[in-house]
PDB file of C-alpha atoms in Angstrom:
ATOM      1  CA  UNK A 666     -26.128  65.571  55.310  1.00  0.00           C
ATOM      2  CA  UNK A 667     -27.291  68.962  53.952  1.00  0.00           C
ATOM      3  CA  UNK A 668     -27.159  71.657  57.054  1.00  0.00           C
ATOM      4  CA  UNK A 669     -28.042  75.508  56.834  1.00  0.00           C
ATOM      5  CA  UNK A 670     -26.089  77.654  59.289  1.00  0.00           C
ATOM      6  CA  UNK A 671     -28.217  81.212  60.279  1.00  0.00           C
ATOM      7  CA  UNK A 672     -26.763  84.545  61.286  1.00  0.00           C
ATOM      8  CA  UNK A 673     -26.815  86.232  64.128  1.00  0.00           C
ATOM      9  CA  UNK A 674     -28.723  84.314  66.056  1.00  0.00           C
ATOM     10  CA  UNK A 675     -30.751  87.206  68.247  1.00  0.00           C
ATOM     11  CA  UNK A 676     -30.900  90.398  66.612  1.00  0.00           C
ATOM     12  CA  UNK A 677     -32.620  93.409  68.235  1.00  0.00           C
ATOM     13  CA  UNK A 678     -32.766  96.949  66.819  1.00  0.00           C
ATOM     14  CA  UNK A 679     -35.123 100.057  67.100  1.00  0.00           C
ATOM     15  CA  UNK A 680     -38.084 100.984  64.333  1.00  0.00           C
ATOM     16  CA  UNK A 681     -36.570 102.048  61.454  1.00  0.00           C
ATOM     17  CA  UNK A 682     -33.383 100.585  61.795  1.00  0.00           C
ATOM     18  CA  UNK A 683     -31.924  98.375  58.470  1.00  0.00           C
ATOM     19  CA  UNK A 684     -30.352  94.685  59.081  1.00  0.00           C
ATOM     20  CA  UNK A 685     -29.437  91.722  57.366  1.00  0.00           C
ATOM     21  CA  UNK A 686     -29.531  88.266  58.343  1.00  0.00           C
ATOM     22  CA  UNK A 687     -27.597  85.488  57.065  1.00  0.00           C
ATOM     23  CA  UNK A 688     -27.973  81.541  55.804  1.00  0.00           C
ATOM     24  CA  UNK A 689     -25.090  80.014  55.250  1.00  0.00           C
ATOM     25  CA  UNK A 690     -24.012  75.792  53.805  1.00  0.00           C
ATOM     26  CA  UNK A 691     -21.527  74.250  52.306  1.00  0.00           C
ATOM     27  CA  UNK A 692     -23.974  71.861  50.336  1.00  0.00           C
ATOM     28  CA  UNK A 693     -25.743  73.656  47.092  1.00  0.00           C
ATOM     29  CA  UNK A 694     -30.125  73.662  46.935  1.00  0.00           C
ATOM     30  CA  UNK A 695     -32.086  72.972  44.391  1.00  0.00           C
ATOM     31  CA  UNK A 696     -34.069  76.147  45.981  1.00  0.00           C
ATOM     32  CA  UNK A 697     -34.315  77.786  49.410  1.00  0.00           C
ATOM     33  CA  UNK A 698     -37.108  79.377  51.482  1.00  0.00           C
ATOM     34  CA  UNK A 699     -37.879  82.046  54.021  1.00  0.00           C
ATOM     35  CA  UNK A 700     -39.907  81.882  56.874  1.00  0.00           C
ATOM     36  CA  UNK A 701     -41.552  83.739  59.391  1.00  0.00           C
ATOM     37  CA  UNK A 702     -42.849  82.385  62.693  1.00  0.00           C
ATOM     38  CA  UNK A 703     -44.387  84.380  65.091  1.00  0.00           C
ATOM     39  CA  UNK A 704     -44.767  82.823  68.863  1.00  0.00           C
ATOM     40  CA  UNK A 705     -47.512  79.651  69.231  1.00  0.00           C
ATOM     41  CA  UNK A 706     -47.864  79.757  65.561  1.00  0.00           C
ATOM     42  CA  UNK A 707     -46.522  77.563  62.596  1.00  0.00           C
ATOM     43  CA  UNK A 708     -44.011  78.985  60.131  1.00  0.00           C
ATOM     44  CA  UNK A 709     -45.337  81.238  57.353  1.00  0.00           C
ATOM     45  CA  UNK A 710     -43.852  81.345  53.929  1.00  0.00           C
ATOM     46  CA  UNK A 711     -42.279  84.672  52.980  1.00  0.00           C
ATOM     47  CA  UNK A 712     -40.486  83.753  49.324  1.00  0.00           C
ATOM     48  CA  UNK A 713     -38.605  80.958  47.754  1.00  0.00           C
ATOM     49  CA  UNK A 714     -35.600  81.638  45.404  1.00  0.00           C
ATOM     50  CA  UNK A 715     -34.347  79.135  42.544  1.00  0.00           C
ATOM     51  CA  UNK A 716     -32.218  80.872  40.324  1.00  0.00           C
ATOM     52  CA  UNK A 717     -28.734  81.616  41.336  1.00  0.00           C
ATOM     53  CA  UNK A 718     -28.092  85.189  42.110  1.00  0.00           C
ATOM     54  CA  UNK A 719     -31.264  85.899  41.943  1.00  0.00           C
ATOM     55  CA  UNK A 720     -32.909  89.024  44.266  1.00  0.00           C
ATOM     56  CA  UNK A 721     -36.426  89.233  45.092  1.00  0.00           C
ATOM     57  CA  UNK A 722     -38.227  91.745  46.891  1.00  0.00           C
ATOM     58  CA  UNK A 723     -41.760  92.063  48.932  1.00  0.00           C
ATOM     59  CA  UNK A 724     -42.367  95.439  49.945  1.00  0.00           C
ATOM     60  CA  UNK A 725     -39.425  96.277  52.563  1.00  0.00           C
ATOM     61  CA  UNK A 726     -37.623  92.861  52.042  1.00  0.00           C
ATOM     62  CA  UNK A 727     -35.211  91.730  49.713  1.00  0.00           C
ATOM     63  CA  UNK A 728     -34.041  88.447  49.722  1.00  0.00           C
ATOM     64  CA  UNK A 729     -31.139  87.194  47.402  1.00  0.00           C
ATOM     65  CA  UNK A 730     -29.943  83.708  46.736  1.00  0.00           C
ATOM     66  CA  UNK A 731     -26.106  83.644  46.317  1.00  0.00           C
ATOM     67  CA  UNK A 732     -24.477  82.603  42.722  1.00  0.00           C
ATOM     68  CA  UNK A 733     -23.417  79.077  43.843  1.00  0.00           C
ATOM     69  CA  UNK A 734     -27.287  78.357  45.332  1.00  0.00           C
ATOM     70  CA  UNK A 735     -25.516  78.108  49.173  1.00  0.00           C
ATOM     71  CA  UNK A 736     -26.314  80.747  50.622  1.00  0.00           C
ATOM     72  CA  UNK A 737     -28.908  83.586  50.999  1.00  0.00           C
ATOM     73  CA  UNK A 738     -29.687  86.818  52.962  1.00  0.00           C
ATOM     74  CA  UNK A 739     -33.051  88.697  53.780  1.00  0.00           C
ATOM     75  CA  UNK A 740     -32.569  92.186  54.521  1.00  0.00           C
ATOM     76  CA  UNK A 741     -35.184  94.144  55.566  1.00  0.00           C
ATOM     77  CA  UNK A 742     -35.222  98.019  55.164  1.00  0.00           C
ATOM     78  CA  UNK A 743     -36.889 100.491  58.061  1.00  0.00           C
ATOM     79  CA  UNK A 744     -37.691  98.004  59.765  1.00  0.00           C
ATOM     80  CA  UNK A 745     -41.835  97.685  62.462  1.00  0.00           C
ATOM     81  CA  UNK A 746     -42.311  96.326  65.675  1.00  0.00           C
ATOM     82  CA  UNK A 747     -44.454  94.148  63.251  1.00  0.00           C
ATOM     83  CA  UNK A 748     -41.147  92.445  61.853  1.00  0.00           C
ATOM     84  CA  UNK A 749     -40.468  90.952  65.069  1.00  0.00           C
ATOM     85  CA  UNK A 750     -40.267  86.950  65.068  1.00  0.00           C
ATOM     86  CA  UNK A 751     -37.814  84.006  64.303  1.00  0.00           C
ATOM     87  CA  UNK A 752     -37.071  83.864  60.602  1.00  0.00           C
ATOM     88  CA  UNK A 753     -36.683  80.664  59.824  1.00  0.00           C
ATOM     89  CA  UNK A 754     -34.711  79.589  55.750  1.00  0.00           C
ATOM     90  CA  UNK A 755     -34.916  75.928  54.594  1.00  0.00           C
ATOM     91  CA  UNK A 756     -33.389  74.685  51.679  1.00  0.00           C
ATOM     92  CA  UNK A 757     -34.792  72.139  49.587  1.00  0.00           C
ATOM     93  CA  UNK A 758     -32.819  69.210  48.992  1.00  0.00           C
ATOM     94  CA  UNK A 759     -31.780  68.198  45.633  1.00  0.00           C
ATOM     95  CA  UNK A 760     -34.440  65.496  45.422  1.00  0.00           C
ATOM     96  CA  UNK A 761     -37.060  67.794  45.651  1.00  0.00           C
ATOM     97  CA  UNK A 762     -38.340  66.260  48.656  1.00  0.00           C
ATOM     98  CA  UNK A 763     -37.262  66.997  52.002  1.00  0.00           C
ATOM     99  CA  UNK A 764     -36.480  70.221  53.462  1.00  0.00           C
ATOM    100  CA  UNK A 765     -33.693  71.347  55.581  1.00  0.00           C
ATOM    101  CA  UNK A 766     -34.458  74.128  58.263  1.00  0.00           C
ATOM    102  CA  UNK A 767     -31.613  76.064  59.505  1.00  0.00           C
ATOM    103  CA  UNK A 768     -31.851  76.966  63.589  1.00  0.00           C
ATOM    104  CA  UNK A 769     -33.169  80.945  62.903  1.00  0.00           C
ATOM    105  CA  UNK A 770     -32.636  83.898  63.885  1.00  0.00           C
ATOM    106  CA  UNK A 771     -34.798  85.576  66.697  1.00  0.00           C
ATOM    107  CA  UNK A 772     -35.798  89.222  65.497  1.00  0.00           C
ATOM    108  CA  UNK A 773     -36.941  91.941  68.025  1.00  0.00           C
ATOM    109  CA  UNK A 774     -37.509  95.705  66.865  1.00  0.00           C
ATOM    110  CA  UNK A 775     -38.491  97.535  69.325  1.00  0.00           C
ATOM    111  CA  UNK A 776     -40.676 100.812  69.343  1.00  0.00           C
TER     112      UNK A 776
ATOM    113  CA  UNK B1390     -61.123  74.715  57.948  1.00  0.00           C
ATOM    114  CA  UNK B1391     -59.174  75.609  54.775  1.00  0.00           C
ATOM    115  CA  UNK B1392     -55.708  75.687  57.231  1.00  0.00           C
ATOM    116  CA  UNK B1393     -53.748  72.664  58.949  1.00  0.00           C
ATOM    117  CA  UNK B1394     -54.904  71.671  61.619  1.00  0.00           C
ATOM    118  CA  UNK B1395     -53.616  69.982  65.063  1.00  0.00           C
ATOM    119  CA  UNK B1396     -54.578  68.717  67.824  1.00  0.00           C
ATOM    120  CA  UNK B1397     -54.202  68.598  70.767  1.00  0.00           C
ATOM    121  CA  UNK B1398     -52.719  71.874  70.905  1.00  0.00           C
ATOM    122  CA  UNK B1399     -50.927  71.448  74.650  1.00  0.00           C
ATOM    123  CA  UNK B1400     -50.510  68.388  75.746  1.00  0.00           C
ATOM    124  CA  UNK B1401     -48.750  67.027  79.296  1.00  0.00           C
ATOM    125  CA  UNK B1402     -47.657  63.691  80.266  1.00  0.00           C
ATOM    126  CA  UNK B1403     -46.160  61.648  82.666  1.00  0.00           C
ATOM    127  CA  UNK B1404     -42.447  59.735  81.744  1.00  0.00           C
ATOM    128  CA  UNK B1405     -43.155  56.909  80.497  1.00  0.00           C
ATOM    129  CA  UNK B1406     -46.435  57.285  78.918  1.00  0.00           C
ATOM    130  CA  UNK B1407     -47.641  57.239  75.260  1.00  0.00           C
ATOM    131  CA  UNK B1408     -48.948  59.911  73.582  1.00  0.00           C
ATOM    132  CA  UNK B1409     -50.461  60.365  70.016  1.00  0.00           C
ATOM    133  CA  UNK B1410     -50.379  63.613  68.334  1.00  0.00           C
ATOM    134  CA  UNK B1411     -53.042  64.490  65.495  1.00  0.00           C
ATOM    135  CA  UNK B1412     -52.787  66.268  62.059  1.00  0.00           C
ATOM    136  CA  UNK B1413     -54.924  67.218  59.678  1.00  0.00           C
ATOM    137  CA  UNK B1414     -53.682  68.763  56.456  1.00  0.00           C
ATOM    138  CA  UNK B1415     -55.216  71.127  53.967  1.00  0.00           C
ATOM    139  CA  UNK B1416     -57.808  68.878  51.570  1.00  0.00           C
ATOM    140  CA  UNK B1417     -56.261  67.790  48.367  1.00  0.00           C
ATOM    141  CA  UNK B1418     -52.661  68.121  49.512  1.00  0.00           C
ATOM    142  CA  UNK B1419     -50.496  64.918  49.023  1.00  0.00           C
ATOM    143  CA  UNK B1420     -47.661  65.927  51.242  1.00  0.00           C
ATOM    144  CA  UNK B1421     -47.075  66.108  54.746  1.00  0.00           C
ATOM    145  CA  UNK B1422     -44.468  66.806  57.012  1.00  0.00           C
ATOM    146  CA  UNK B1423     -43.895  66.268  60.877  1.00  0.00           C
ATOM    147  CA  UNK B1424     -41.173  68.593  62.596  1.00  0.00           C
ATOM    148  CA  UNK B1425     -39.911  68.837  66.030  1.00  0.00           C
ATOM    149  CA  UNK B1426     -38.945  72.714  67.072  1.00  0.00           C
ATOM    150  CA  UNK B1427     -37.257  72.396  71.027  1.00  0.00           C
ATOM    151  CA  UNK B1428     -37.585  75.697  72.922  1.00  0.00           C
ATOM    152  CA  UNK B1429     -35.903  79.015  70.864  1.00  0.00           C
ATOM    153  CA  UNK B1430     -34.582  76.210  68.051  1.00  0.00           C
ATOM    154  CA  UNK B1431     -35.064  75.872  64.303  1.00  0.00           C
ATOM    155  CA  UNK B1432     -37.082  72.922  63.429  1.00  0.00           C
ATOM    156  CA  UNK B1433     -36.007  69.229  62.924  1.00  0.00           C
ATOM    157  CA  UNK B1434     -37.511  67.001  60.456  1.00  0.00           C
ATOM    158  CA  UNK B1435     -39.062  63.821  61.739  1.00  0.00           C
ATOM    159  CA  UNK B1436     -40.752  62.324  58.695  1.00  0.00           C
ATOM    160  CA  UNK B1437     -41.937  63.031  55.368  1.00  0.00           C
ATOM    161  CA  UNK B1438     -44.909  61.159  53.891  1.00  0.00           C
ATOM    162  CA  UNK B1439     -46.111  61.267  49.941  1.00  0.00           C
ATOM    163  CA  UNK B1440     -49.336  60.069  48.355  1.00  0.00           C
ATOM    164  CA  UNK B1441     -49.423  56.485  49.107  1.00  0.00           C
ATOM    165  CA  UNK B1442     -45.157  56.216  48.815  1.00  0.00           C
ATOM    166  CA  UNK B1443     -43.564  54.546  51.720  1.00  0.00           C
ATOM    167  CA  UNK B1444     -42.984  57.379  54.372  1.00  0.00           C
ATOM    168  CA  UNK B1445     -39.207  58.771  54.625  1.00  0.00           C
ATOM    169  CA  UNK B1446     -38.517  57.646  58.766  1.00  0.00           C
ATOM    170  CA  UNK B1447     -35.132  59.197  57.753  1.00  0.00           C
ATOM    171  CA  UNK B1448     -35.535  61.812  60.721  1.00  0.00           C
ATOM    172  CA  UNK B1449     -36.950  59.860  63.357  1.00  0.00           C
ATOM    173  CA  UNK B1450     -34.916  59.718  66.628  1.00  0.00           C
ATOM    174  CA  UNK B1451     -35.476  56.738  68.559  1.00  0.00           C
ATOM    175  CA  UNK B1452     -37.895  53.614  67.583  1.00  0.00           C
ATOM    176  CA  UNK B1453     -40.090  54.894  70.447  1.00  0.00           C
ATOM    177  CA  UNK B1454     -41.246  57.968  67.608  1.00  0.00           C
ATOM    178  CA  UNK B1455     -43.626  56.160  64.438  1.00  0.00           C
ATOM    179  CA  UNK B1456     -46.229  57.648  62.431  1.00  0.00           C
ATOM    180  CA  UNK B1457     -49.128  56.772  60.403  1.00  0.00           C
ATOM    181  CA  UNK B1458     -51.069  58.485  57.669  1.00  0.00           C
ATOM    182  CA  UNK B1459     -54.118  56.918  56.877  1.00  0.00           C
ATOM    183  CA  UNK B1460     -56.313  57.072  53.344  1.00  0.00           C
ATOM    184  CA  UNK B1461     -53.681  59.795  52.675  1.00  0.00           C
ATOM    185  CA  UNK B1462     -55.082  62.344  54.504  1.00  0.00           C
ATOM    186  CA  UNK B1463     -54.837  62.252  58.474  1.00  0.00           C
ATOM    187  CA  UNK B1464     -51.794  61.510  60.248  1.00  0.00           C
ATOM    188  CA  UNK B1465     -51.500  60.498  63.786  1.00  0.00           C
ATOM    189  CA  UNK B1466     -47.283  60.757  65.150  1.00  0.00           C
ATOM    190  CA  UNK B1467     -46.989  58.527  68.109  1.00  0.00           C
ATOM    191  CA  UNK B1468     -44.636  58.817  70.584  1.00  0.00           C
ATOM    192  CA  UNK B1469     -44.401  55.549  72.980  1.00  0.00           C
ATOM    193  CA  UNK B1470     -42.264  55.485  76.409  1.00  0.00           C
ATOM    194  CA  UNK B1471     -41.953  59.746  76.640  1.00  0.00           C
ATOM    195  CA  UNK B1472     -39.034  61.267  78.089  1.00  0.00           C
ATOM    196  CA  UNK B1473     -38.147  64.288  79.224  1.00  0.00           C
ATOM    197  CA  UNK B1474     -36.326  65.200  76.847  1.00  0.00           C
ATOM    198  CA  UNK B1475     -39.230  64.669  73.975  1.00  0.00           C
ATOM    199  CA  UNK B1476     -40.619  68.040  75.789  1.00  0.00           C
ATOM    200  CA  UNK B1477     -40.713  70.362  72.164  1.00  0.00           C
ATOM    201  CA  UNK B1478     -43.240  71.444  69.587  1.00  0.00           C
ATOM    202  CA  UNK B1479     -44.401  69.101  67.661  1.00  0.00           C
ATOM    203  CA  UNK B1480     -45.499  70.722  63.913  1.00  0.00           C
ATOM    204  CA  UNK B1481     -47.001  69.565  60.629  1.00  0.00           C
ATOM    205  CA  UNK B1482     -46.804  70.629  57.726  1.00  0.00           C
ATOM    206  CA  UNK B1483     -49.123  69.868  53.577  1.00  0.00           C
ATOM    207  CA  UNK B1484     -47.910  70.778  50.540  1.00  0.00           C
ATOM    208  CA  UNK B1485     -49.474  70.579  47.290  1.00  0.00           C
ATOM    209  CA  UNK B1486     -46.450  68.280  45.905  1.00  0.00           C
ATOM    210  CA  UNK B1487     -43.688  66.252  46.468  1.00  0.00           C
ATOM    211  CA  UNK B1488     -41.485  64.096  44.648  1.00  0.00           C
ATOM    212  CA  UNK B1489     -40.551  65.742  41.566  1.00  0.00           C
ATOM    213  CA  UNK B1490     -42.895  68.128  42.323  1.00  0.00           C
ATOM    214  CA  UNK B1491     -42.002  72.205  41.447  1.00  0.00           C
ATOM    215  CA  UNK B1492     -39.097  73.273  43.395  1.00  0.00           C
ATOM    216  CA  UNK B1493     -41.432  76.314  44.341  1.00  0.00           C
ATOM    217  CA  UNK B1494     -43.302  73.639  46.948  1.00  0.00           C
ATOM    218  CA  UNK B1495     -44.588  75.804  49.628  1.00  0.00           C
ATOM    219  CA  UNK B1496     -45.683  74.571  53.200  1.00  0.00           C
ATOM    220  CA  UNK B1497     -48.448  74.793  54.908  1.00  0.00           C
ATOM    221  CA  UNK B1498     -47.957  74.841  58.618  1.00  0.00           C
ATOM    222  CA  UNK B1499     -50.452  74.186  61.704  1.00  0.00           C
ATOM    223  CA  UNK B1500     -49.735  75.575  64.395  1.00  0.00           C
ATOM    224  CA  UNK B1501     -48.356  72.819  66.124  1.00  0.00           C
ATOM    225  CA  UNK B1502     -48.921  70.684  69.746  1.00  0.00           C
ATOM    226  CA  UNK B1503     -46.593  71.992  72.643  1.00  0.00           C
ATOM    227  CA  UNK B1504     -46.010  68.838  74.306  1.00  0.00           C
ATOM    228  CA  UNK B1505     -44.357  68.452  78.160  1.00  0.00           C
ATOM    229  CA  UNK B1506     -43.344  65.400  79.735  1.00  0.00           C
ATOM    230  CA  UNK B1507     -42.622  65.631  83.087  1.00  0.00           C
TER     231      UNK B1507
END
């Protein structure tokens, strides 16, 4: 069984503040995801990564997918009130077929 | 609507009683996805269904959960003899492709039917 691990699990900082969260397994992906999900609404896409090591960014988030495809981080520079919400990264299994969500981690920034 | 849709969006019960939940994916799409997300948690696949493939029941927890998908579009995720503890979120989720499909397969989400049992 493929399982995702995310880091920390509540994180709350003030505007403009950096951080970087964490997704962590032991099993490799044929790709991985980021989510957003903001309360009493489904999970919104934010990127997917394929390519081992590779780095994408969107604005004031950069998300990179380790070498090995196990692991990945988002970090978000200066980060809004508007940030705040459970990010959510689910790796694709090998089949191409089912994803695996990892548990989140619960972002607050505060004004 | 060119979103997922769900419904009912709350829903409360009695333990005991059966409940069905509703989804409605994005036109065209010929995967879909039911997940469970319990209070402050991640979500937790339930089942996986693809074009007219036999459904993966792979994340099902108990024989009371079963789902159907009919003409491959709606699906309708059934949960017979609630308990207590069957109190979550209840999401679904269309995607463009599935088996062998691009690894870039994105999900579309609704936004889900809170369900209580009390």
């Amino acid at each position: 069984t493929q399982l995702l691990e995310q880091s920390p699990q509540f994180l709350s900082i003030q505007e403009g503040e950096n951080l970087t969260v964490y997704c962590n397994s032991s099993s490799v992906f044929s790709s991985l995801q980021w989510y957003r999900q903001e309360p009493g609404e489904g999970p919104v896409l934010l990127v997917t990564v394929v390519t081992g090591g590779e780095v994408k960014k969107l604005k004031r988030l950069t998300f990179q997918f380790g070498d090995a495809r196990k692991d990945s981080s988002l970090h978000i520079t200066a980060a809004q009130p508007g940030d705040t919400g459970l990010y959510l990264c689910a790796g694709l299994d090998n089949y191409g077929q089912n994803f695996v969500f990892g548990p989140g981690t619960r972002l607050s920034v505060l004004p | 609507g060119a979103g997922v849709s769900q419904s009912p969006s709350n829903k409360v019960t009695e333990k005991g009683k059966d409940v069905e939940l509703r989804c409605d994916p994005i036109s065209g799409h010929t995967a879909l996805y039911w997940y469970r997300q319990s209070l402050g948690q991640g979500l937790e696949f339930l089942i996986y269904f693809q074009g007219n493939s036999a459904p993966d029941k792979s994340g099902l927890p108990s024989d009371r959960f079963s789902a159907e998908r009919t003409g491959g579009s709606v699906s309708t995720l059934t949960i017979q003899r609630t308990q207590q503890e069957d109190s979550a979120v209840y999401l679904c989720a269309s995607s463009s492709s599935g088996l062998a499909g691009p690894i870039y397969n994105e999900q579309f989400f609704g936004p889900g039917t809170r369900l209580t049992v009390l």
